[in-house]
Each structure stands twice: as structure tokens, then as C-alpha cells.
Backbone as numpy.savetxt, mean C-alpha at the origin, in Angstrom:
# Nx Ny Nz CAx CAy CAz Cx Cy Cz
29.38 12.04 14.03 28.74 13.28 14.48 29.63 13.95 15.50
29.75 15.07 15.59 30.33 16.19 16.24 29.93 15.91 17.63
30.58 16.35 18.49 30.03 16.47 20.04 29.00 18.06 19.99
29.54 18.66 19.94 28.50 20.18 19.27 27.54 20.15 18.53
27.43 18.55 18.16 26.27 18.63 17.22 25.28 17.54 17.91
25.69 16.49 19.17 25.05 16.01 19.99 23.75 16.26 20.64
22.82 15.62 20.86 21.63 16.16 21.40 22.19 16.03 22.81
21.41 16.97 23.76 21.70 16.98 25.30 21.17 15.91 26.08
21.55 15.31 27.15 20.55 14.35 27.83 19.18 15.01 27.64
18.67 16.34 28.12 17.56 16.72 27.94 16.86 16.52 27.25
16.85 16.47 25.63 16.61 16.48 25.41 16.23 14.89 24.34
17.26 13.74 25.17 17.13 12.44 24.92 15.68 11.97 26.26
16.10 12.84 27.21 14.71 12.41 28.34 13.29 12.79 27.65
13.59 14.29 26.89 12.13 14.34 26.67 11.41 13.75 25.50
12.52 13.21 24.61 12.23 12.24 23.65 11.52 11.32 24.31
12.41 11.01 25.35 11.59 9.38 26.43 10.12 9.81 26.91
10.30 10.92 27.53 9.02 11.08 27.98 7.60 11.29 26.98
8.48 11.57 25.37 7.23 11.74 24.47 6.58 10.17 24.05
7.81 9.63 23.96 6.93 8.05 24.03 6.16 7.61 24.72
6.76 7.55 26.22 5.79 7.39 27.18 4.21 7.82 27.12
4.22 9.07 26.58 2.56 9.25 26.51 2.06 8.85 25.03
2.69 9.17 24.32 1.99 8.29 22.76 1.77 7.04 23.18
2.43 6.31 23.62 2.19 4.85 24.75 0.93 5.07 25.33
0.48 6.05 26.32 -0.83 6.35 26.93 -1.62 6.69 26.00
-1.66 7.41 25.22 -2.17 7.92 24.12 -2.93 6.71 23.26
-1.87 5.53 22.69 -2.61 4.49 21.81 -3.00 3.65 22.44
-2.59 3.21 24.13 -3.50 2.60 25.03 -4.97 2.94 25.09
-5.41 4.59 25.34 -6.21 4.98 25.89 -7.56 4.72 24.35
-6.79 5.02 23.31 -7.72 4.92 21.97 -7.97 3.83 21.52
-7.15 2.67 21.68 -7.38 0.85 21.87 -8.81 1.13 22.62
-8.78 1.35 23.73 -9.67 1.10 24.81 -11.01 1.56 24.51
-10.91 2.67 23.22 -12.21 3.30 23.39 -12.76 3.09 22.06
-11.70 2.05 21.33 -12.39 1.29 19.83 -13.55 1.35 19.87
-14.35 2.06 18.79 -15.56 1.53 18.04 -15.35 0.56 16.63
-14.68 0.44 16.53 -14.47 -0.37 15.07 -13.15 -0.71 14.53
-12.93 -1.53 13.49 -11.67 -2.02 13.20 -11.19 -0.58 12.61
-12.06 0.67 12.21 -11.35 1.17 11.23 -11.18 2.48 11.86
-11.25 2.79 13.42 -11.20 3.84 14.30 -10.34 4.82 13.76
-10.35 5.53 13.08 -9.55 6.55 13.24 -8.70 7.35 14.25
-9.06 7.20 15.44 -8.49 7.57 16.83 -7.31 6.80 16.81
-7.68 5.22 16.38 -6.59 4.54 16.88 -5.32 4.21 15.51
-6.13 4.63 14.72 -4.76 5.25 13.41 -4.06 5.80 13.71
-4.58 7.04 14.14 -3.71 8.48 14.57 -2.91 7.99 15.70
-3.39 7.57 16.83 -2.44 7.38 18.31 -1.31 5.96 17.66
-1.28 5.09 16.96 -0.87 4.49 16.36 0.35 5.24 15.47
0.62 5.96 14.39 1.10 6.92 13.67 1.69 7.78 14.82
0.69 8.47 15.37 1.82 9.36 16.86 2.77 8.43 17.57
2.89 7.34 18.09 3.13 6.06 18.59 5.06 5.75 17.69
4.88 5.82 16.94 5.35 5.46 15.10 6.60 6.34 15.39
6.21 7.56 15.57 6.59 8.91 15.20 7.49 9.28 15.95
7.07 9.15 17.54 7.48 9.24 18.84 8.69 8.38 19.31
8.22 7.05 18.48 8.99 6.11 19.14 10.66 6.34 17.41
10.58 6.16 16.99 11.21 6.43 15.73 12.46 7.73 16.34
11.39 8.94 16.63 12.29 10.24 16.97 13.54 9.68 17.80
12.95 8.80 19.22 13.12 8.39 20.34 14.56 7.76 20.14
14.39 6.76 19.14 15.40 6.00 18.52 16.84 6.51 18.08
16.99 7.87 17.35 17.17 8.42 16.70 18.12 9.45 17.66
17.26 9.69 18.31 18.14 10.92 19.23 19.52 9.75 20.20
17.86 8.52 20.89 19.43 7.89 21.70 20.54 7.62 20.94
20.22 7.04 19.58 21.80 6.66 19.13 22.88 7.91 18.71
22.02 8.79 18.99 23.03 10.31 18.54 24.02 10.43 19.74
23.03 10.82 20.75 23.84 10.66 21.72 24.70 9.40 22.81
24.07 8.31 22.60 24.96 7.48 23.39 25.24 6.43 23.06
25.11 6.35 21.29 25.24 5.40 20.33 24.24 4.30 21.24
23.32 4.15 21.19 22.36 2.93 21.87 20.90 3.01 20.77
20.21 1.61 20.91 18.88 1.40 19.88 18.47 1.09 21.03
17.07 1.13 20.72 16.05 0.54 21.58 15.59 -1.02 20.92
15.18 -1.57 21.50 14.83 -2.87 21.54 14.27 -3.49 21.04
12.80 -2.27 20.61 11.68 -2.95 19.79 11.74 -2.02 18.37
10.94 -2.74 17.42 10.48 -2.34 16.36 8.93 -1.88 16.21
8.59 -0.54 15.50 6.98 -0.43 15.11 6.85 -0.99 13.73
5.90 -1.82 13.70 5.42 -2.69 12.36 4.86 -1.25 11.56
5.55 -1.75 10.43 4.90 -0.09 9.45 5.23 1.32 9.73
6.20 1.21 10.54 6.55 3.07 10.21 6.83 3.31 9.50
8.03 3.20 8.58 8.65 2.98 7.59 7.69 4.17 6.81
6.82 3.27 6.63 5.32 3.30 5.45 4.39 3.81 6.43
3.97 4.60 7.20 2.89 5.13 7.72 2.51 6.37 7.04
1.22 6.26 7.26 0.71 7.74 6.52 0.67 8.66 7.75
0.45 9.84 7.36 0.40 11.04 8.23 -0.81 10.83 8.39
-0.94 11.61 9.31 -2.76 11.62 10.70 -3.88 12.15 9.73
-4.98 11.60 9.54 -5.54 11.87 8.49 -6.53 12.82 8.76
-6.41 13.99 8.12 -7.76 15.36 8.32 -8.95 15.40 7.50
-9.28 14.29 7.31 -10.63 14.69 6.24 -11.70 15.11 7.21
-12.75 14.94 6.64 -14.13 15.28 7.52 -14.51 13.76 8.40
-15.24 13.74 9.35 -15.34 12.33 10.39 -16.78 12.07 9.41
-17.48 12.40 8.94 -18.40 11.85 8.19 -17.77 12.38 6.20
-17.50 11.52 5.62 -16.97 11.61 4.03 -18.53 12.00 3.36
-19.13 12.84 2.87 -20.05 12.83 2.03 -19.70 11.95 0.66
-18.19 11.92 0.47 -17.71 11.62 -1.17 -16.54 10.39 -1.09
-16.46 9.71 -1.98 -15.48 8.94 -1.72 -14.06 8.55 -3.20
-13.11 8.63 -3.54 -12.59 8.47 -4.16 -11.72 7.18 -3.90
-11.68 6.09 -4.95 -10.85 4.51 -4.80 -9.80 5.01 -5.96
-8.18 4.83 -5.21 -7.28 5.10 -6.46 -6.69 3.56 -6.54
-6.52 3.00 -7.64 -5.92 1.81 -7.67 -5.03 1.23 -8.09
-4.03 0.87 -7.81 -3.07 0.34 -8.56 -2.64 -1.34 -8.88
-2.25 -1.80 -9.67 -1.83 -3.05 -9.59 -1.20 -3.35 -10.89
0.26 -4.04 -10.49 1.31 -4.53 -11.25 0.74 -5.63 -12.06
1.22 -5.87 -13.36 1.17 -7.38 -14.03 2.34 -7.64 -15.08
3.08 -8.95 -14.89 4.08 -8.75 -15.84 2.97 -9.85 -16.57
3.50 -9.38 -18.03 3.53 -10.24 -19.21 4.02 -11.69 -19.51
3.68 -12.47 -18.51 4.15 -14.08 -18.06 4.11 -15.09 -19.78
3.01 -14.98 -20.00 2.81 -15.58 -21.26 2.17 -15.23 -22.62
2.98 -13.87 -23.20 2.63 -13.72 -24.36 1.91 -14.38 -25.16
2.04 -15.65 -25.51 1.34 -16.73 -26.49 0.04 -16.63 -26.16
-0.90 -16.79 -24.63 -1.73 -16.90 -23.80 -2.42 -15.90 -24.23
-1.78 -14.35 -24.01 -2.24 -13.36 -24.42 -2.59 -12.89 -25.33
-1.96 -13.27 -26.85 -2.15 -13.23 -27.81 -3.33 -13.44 -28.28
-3.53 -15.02 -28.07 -4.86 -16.44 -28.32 -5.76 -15.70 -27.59
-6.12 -15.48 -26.42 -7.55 -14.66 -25.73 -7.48 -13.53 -26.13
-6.31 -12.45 -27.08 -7.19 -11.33 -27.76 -7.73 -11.49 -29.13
-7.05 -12.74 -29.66 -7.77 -12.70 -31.21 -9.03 -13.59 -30.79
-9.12 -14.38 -29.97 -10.57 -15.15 -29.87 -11.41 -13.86 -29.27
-11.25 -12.99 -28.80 -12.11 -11.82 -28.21 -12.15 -11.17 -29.80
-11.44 -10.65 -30.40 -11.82 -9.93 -31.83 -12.73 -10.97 -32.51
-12.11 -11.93 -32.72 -13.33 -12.93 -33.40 -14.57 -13.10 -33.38
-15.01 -12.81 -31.64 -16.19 -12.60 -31.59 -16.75 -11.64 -31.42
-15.76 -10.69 -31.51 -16.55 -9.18 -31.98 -16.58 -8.79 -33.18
-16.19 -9.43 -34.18 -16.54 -9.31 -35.49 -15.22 -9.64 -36.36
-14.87 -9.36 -37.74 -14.62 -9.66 -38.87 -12.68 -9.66 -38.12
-12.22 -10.56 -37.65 -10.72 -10.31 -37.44 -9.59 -10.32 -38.35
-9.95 -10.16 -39.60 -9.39 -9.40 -40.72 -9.87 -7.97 -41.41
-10.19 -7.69 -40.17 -10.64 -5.74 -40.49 -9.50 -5.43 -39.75
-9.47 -4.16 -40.76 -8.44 -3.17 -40.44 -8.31 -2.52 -38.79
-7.41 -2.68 -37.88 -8.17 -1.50 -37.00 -7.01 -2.64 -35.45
-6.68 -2.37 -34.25 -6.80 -2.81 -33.14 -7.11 -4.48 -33.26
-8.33 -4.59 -33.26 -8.75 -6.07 -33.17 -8.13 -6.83 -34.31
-7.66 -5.84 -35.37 -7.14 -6.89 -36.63 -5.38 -7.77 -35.84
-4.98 -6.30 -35.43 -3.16 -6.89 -34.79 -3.79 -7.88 -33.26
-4.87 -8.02 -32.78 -4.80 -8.36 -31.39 -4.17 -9.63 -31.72
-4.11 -10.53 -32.14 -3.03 -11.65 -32.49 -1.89 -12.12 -32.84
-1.56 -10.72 -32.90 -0.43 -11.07 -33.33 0.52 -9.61 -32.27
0.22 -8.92 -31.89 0.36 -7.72 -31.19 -0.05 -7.50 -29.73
1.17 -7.78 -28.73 0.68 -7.73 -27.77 -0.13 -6.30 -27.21
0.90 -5.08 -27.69 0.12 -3.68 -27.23 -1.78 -4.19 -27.77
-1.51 -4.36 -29.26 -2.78 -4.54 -29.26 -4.09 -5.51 -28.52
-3.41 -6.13 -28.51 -4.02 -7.42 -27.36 -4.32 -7.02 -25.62
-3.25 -6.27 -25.67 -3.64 -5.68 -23.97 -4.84 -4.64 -24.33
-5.01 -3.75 -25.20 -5.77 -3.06 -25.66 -7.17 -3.52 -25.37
-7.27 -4.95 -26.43 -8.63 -5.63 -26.57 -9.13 -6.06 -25.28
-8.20 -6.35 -24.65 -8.42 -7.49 -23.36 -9.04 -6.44 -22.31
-8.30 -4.92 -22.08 -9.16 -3.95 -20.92 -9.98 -3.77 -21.64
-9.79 -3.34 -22.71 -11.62 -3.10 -23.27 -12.90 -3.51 -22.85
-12.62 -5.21 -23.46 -13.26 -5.66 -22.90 -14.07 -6.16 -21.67
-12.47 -6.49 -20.68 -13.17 -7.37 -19.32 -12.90 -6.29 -18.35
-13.44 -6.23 -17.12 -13.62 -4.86 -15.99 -12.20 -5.44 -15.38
-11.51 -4.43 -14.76 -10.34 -4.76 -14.01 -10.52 -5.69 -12.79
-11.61 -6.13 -12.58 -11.64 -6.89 -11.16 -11.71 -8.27 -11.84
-12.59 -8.15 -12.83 -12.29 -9.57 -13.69 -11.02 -9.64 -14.08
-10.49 -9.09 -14.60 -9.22 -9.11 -15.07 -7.78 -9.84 -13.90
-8.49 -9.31 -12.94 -7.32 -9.60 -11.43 -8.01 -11.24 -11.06
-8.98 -11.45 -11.23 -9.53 -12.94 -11.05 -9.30 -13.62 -11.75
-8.54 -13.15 -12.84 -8.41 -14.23 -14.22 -7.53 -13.91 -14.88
-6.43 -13.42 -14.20 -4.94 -12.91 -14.81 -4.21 -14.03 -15.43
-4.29 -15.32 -14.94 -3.86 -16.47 -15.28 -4.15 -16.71 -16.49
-5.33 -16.62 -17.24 -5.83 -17.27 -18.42 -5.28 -16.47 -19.25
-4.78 -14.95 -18.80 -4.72 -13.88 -19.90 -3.40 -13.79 -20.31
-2.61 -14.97 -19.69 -0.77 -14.64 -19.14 -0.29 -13.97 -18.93
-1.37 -13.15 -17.37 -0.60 -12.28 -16.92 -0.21 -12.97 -15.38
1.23 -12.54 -14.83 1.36 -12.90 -13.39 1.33 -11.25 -12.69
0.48 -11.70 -11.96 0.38 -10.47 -10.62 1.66 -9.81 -9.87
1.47 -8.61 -9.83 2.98 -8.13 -9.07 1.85 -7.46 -7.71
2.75 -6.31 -7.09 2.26 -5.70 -6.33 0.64 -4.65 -6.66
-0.07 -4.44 -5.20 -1.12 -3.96 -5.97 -1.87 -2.77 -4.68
-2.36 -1.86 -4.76 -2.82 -0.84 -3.27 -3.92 -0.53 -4.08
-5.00 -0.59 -3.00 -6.33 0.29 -2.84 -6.48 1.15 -1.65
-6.43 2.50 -2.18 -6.74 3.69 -1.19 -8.20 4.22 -1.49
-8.68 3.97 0.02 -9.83 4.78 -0.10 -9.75 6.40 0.55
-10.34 6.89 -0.43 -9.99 8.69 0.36 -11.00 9.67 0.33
-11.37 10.32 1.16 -12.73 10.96 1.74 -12.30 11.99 0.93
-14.04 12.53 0.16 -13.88 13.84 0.01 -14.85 14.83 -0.01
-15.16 15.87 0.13 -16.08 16.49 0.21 -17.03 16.66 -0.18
-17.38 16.95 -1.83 -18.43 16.16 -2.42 -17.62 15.55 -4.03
-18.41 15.49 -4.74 -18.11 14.72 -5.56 -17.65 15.52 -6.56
-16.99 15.09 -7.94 -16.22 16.39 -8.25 -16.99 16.69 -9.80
-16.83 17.16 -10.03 -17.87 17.82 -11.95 -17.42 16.58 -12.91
-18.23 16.20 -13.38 -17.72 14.96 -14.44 -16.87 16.09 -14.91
-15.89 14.84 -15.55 -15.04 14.83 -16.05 -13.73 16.33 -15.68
-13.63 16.50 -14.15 -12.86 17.76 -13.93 -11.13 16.74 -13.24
-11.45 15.24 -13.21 -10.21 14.97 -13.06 -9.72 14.14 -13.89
-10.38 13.49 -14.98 -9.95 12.59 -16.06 -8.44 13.10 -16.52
-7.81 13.87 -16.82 -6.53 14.37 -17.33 -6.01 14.11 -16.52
-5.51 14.02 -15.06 -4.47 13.67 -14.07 -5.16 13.02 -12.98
-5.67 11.78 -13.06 -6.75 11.25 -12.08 -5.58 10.97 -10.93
-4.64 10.77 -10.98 -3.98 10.54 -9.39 -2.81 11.74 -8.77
-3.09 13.02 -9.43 -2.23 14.05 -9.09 -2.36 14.98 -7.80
-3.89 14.66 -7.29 -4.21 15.77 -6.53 -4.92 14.44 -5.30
-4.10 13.26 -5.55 -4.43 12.13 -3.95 -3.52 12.83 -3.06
-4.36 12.92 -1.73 -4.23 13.68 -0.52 -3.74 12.39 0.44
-2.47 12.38 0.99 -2.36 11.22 2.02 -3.31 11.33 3.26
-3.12 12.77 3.60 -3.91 12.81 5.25 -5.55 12.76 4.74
-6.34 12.32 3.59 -7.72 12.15 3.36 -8.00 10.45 3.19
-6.80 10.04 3.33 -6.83 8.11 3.09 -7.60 8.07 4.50
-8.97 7.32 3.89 -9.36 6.61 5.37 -8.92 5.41 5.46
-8.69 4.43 4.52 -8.14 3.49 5.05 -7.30 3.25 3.73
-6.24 2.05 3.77 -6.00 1.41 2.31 -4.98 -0.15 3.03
-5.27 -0.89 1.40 -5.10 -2.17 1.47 -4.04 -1.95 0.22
-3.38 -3.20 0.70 -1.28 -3.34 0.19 -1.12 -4.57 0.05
-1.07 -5.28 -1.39 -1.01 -6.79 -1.75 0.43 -6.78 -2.19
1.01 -7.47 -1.70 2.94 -7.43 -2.25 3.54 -9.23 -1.59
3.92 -9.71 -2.74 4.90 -11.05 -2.37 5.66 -10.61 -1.21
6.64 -9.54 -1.01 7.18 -9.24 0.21 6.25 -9.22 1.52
5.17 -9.60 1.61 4.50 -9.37 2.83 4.71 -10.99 2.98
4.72 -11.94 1.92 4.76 -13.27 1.73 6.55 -13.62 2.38
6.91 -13.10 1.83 8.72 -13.06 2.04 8.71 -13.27 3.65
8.18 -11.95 4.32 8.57 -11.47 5.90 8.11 -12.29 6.66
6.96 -13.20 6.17 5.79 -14.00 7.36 7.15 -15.09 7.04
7.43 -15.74 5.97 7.98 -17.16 5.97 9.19 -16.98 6.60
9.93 -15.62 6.27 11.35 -15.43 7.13 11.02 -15.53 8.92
9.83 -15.12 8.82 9.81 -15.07 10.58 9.39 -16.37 11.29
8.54 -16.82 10.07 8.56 -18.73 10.10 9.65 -19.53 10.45
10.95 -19.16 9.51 12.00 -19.91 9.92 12.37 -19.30 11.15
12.87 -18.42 11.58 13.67 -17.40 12.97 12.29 -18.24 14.02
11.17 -18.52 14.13 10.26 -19.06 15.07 11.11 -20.56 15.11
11.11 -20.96 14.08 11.35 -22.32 13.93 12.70 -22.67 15.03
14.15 -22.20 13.82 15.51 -22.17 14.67 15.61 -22.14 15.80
14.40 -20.80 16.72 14.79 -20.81 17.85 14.06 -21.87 18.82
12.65 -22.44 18.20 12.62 -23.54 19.01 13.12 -24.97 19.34
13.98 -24.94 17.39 14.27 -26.09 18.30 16.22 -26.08 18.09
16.78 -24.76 18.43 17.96 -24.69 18.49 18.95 -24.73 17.10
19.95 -23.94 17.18 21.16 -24.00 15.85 21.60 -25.36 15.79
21.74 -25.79 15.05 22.25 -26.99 14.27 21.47 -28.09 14.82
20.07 -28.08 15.23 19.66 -29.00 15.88 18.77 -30.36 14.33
């Protein structure tokens, strides 16, 4: 970076000083918790994020220096959320990964599902579920609800990948069938009241910080 293109001390202080109060800021909304799912303390949290991140950013511009600590989840933070403080409506968008672990598995639980839905030498879906995995994944949502499906991915040979549930406020409820054609095109980040994030990497970071706990108590090469 350019010296002309340097931020001024000034403007590295008032970086400092914006932390400092997002600091007061997510102190003061800790303090005045009503619930795990405070919205106050999202937002001063996210401002917090934001502040401290900028903060980061400017010192190393100017005096090549980091700060010390890390915010868990900035990275990935959502923006400050504007819905209404009471949701009349609620929308769940869901996602979740599955690889295809054991074809064979999959196969066998869609032709025993055609079987007992009737003649599995009729023409149609249920006739290939045995032999056809598209068709077999077919039979299998048909049939079982996705929450069963995530409880019993094992039997179906499927292995679980990553998976998010966002819940998101909305005003009222929308006309049957006015979002079936693009059901996840018009998700609003700042209307997430809350959401939940299932990923092996959350598994990865705890055991890496397992070992780094470990090493340092009881020393390198000990």
C-alpha cells in the first residue's frame, strides 16, 4: 500500500475509539438479557464483530500491527436484523447435505418401499426404484418426512454432510402457493431471527483446540 493511500493516525484512533463503545454497547445488552435469543444482544454482538474487524484492518494499514484477539463468527455474521420485535409469520428454510454412502442400501429400502406399495413390476418410478438410484431417492422422499429421513440416514445409505436451519420473521403469511416456484429466492438475512449450523468443521475446530489445550499444558516434546 501507498503511503497516500495510508489511513491517518486519526483515523486509526477513531477506529479504537469505535470499539471501545461496541465493547460498552455488548456489555450493556449482556446485562439487560431477557433470553438466550435477545436480539439486543445479536445486534451489539454483530456491531462488536464489525467494529472490532474495521479496527483490525485499518491498524495493519497503517502500522502493519494485528490485534490480539479474535471474534468467534465474524467471518459468518449476519447483518442486524430488522424484522418486526413481535413476527406475526414465520418462515423455516432448510438445508442439508447427504452423500450417497451406500448405493446397494439405497437401492434394497426403495424396492422394499415399492413392494409394499404395490405391484413392483408396474411400469412407472417404483418399477426402476431397485435398480435406479434417481429413482430410489425419488421413492424414499416420497415416502418418509425429511426429519425422518435425517434420523435414519444410515439405513437409507445416506452419510450426512453439512446442514442450516433459518428461522425468519415475516409479516403475515404468504397466498398458498405464491412462493412454491423459487421458495429460497426472496430469504431476507436481516429477517433471520435466529439459525442453527450442523458442519463436521465445527467438529474439526473443537478437537484442533483440544490438541493446542493439550501441548500447551503439558509442553513441546513432552
Amino acid at each position: 500500500m501507498s503511503d497516500a493511500a495510508q489511513p491517518t493516525a486519526a483515523e486509526v484512533r477513531a477506529a479504537a475509539e469505535a470499539v471501545k463503545a461496541a465493547l460498552d454497547r455488548h456489555l450493556a445488552a449482556v446485562e439487560r438479557r431477557t433470553g438466550d435469543d435477545d436480539t439486543a444482544v445479536y445486534e451489539a454482538f454483530n456491531a462488536l464483530a464489525t467494529a472490532a474487524e474495521a479496527y483490525d484492518e485499518i491498524l495493519y494499514d497503517r502500522y502493519d500491527e494485528v490485534t490480539p484477539f479474535e471474534i468467534p463468527g465474524a467471518d459468518g455474521a449476519l447483518p442486524p436484523y430488522t424484522g418486526p420485535d413481535e413476527p406475526h409469520a414465520l418462515s423455516l428454510l432448510i438445508r442439508r447435505d447427504y452423500a450417497v454412502a451406500e448405493p446397494n442400501r439405497l437401492l434394497a429400502q426403495a424396492r422394499r418401499l415399492a413392494e409394499i406399495d404395490g405391484d413392483p413390476d408396474a411400469p412407472g418410478p417404483a418399477a426402476r426404484a431397485g435398480v435406479s438410484p434417481f429413482a430410489a431417492l425419488g421413492v424414499l422422499f416420497g415416502e418418509y418426512e425429511p426429519d425422518e429421513i435425517a434420523s435414519r440416514h444410515k439405513e437409507f445409505g445416506l452419510e450426512e454432510g453439512d446442514s442450516t436451519l433459518w428461522v425468519t420473521a415475516a409479516d403475515e403469511l404468504p397466498e398458498p402457493g405464491e412462493w412454491l416456484n423459487a421458495p429460497f429466492e426472496h430469504a431476507d438475512p436481516e429477517r433471520i431471527i435466529c439459525r442453527f449450523d450442523v458442519s463436521a468443521v465445527f467438529d474439526e475446530e473443537d478437537d484442533a483446540d483440544l490438541e493446542d489445550a493439550r501441548e500447551e499444558a503439558v509442553g513441546p516434546g513432552a
